[in-house]
mmCIF file of C-alpha atoms in Angstrom:
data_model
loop_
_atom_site.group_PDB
_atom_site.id
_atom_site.type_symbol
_atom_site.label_atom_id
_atom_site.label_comp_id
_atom_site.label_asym_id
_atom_site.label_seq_id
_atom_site.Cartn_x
_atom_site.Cartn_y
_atom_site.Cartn_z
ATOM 1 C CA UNK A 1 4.092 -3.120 -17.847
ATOM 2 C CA UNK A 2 3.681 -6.441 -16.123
ATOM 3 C CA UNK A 3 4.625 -5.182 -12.925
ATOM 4 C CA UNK A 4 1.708 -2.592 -13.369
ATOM 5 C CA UNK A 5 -1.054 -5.167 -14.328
ATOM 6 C CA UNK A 6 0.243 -7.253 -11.475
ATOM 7 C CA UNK A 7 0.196 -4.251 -8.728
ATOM 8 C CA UNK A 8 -2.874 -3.180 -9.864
ATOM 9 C CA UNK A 9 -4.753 -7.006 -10.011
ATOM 10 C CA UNK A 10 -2.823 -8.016 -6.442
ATOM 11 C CA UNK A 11 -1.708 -5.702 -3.412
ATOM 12 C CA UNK A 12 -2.979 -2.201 -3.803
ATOM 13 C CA UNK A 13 -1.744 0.788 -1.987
ATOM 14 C CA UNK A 14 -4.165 1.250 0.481
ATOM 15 C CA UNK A 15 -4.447 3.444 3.805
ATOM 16 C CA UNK A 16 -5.060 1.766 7.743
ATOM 17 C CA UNK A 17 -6.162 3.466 10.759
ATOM 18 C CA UNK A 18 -5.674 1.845 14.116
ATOM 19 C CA UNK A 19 -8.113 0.673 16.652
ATOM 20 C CA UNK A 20 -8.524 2.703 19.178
ATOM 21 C CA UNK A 21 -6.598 -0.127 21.894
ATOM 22 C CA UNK A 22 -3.703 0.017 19.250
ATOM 23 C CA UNK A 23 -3.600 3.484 19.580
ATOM 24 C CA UNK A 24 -3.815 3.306 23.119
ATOM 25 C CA UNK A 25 -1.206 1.197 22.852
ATOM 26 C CA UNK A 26 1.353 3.802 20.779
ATOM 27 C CA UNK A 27 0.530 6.680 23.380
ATOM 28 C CA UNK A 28 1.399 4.641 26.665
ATOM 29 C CA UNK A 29 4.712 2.954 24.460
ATOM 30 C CA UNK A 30 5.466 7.114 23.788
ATOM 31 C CA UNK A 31 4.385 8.101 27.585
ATOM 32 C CA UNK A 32 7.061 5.351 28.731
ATOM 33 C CA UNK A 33 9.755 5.909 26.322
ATOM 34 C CA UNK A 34 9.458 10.015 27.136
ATOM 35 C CA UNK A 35 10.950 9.225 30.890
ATOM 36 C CA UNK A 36 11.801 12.720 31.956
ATOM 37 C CA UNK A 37 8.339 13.813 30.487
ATOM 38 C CA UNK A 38 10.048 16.365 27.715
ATOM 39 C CA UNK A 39 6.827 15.540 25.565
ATOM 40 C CA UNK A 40 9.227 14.416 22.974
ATOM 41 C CA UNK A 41 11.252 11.691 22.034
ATOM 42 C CA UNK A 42 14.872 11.383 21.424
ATOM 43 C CA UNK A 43 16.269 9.402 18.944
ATOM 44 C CA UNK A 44 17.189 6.943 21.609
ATOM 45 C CA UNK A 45 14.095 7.133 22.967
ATOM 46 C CA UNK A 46 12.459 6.492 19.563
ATOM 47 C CA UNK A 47 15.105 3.247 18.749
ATOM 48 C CA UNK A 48 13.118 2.127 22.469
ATOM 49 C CA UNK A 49 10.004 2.489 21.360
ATOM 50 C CA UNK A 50 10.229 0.989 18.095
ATOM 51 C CA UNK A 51 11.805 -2.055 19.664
ATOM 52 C CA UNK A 52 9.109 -2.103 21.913
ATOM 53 C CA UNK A 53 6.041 -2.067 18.979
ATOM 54 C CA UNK A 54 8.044 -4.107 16.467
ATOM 55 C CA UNK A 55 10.364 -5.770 18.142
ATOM 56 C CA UNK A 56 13.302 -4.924 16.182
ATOM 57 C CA UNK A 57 16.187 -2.071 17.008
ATOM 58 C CA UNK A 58 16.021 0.368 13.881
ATOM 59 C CA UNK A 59 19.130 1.093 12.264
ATOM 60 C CA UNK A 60 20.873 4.178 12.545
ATOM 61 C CA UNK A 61 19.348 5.307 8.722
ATOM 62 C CA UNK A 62 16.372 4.479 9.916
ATOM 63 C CA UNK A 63 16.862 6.305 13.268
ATOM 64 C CA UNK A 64 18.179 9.087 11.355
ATOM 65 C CA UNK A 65 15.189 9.008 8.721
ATOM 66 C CA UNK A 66 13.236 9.302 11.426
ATOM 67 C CA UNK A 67 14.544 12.066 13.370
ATOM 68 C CA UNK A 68 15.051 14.289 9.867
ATOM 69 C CA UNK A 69 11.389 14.120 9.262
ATOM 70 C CA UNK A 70 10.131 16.144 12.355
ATOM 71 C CA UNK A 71 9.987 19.969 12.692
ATOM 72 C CA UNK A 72 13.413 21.295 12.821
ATOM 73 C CA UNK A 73 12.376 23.222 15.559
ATOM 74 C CA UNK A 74 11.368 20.876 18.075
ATOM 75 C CA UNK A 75 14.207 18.759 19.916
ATOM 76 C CA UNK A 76 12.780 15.188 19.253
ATOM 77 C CA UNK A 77 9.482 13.578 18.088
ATOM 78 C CA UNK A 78 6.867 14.644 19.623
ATOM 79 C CA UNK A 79 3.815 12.578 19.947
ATOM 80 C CA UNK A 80 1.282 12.986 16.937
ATOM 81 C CA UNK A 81 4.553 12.764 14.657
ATOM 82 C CA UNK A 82 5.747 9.244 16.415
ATOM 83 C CA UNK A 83 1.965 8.358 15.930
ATOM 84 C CA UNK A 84 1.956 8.952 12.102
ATOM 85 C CA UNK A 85 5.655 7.630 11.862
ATOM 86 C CA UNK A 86 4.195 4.638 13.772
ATOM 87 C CA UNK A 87 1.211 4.492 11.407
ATOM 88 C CA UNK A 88 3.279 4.198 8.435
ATOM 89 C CA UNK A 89 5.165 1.419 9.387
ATOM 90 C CA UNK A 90 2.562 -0.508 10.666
ATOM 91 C CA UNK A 91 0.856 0.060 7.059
ATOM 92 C CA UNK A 92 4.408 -0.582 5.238
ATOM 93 C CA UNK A 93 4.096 -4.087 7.595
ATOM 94 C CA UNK A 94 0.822 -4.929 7.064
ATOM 95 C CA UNK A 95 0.728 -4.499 3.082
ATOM 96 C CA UNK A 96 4.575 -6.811 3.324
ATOM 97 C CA UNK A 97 2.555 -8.718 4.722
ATOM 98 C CA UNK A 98 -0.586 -9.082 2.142
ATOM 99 C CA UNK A 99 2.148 -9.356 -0.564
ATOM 100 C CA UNK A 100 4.105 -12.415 1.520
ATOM 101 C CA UNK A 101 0.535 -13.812 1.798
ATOM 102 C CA UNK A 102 -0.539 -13.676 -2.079
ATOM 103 C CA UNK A 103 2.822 -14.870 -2.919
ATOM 104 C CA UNK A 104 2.560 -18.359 -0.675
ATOM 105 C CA UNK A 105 -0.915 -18.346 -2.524
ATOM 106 C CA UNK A 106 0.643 -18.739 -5.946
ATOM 107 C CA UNK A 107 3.600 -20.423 -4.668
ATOM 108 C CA UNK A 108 1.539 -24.146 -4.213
ATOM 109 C CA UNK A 109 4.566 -26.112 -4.137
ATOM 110 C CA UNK A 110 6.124 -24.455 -0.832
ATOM 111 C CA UNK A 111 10.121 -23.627 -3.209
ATOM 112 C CA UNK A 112 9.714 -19.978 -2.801
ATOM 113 C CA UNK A 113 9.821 -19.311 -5.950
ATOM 114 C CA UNK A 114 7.644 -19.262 -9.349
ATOM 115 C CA UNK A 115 7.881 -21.418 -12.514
ATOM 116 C CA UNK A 116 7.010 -19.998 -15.431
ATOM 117 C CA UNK A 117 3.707 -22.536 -15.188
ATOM 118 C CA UNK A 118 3.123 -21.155 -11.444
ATOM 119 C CA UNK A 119 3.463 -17.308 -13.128
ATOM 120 C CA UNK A 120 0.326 -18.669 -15.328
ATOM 121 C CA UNK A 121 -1.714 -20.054 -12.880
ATOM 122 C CA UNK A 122 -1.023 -16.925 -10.614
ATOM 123 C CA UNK A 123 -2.187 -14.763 -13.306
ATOM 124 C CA UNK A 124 -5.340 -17.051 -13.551
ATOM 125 C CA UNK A 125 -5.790 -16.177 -9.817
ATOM 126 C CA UNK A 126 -4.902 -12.575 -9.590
ATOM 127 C CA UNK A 127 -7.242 -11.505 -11.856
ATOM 128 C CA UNK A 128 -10.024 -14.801 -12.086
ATOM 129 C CA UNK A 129 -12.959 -12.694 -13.939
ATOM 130 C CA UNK A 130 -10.633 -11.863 -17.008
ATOM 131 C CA UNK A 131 -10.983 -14.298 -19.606
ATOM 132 C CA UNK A 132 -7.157 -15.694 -20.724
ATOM 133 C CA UNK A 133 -8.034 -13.479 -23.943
ATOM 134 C CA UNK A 134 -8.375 -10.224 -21.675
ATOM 135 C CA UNK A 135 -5.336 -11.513 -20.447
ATOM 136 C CA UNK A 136 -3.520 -11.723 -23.263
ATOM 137 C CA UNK A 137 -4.330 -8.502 -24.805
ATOM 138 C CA UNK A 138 -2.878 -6.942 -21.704
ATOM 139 C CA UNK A 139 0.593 -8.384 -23.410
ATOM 140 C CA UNK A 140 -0.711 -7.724 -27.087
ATOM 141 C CA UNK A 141 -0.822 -3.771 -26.437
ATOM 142 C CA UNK A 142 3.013 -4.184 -26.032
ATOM 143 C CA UNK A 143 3.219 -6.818 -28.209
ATOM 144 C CA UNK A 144 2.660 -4.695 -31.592
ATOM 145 C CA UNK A 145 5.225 -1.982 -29.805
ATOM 146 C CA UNK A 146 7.910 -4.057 -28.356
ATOM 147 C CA UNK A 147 6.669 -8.080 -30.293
ATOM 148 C CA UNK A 148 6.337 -9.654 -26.774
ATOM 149 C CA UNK A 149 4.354 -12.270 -25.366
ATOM 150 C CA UNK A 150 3.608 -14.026 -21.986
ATOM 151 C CA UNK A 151 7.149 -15.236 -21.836
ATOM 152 C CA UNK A 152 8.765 -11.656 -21.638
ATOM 153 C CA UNK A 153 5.767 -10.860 -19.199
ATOM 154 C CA UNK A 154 7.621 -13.393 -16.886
ATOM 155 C CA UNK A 155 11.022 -12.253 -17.847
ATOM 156 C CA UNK A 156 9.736 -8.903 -16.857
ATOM 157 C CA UNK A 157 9.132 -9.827 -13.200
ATOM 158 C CA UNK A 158 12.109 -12.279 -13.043
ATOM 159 C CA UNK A 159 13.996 -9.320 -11.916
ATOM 160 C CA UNK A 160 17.552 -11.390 -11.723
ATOM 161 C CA UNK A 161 17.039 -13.437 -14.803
ATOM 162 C CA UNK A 162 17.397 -16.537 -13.081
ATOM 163 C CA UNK A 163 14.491 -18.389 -14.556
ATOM 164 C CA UNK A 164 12.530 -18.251 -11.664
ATOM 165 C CA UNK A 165 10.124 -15.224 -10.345
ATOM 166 C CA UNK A 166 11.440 -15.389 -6.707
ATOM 167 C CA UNK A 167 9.669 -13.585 -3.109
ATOM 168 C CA UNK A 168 11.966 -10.464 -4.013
ATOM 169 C CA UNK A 169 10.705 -10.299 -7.692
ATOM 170 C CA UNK A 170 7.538 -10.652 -6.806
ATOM 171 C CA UNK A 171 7.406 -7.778 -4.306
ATOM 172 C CA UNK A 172 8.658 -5.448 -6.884
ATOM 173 C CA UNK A 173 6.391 -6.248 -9.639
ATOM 174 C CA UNK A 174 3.388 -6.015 -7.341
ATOM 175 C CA UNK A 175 4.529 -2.699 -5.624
ATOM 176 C CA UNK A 176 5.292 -1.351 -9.185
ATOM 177 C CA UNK A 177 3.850 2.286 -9.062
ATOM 178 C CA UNK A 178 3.120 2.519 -5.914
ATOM 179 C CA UNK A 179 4.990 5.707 -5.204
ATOM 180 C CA UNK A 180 3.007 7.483 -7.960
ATOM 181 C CA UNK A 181 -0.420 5.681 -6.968
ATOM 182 C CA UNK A 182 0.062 7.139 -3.449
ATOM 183 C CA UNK A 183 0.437 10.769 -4.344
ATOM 184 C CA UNK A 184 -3.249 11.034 -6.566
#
């Protein structure tokens, strides 16, 4: 419920094309990773040229994710698959990102974390052209059905129940339905 207003008000799913020079960028990474010139990429190949965009090694899930999503027919990834794979995570990155960046918003204090009174003031900010009333009738609605109030709203997000709404409870309440959202 929260989670959903919150998602909806803050980071939105939300698709990203690359500039031509970043694209650029992803063929040549592919061209030099592909060093026999199979027009594919093996999955060590692929571990290479992820390191080499994102500067991190991927896991062997990942890897594995990775290589399980390409045609069953073909021995590696071949190019226009590494570019969408390559697309996705730089969206996935990019929208961490946005999140991180709304979050340090709200977070005014520098504890990495929320208060309850932060969670207030956030809402305030997430969503500046509702009146408090508008607000508070999001919670009402759920209110009559479940007799909540702001409180549980904050409860809600506080996904470990420590009191505080922390980086990782804040991520999940704002990419609440964002599974669903992508598939309409």
């Amino acid at each position: 419920m929260v989670a959903m207003f919150f998602s909806e008000a803050g980071a939105r799913p939300w698709t990203w094309e690359a500039s031509p020079s970043e694209h650029k960028k992803w063929v040549e990474v592919f061209k030099a990773c592909d060093e026999d010139n199979k027009g594919y990429l093996s999955r060590e190949d692929f571990k290479v040229a992820v390191l080499m965009l994102f500067g991190y090694k991927p896991s062997k899930i990942e890897a594995d994710f990775a290589m399980s999503s390409v045609n069953p027919n073909a021995s590696g990834i071949l190019l226009e698959e590494f570019l969408s794979i390559v697309r996705k995570k730089k969206e996935v990155r990019l929208h961490w990102n946005e999140i991180r960046h709304i979050f340090t918003a709200f977070d005014r204090h520098y504890r990495g974390y929320l208060t309850f009174e932060d969670f207030k003031k956030a809402f305030k900010q997430v969503a500046p052209k509702l009146s408090e009333r508008t607000v508070l009738d999001v919670f009402r609605h759920y209110q009559c059905k479940k007799k909540i109030g702001f409180k549980f709203a904050f409860k809600e997000v506080d996904q470990d129940s420590d009191g505080l709404v922390s980086f990782r409870d804040f991520e999940y309440a704002m990419n609440y339905g964002q599974n669903e959202a992508q598939l309409l």
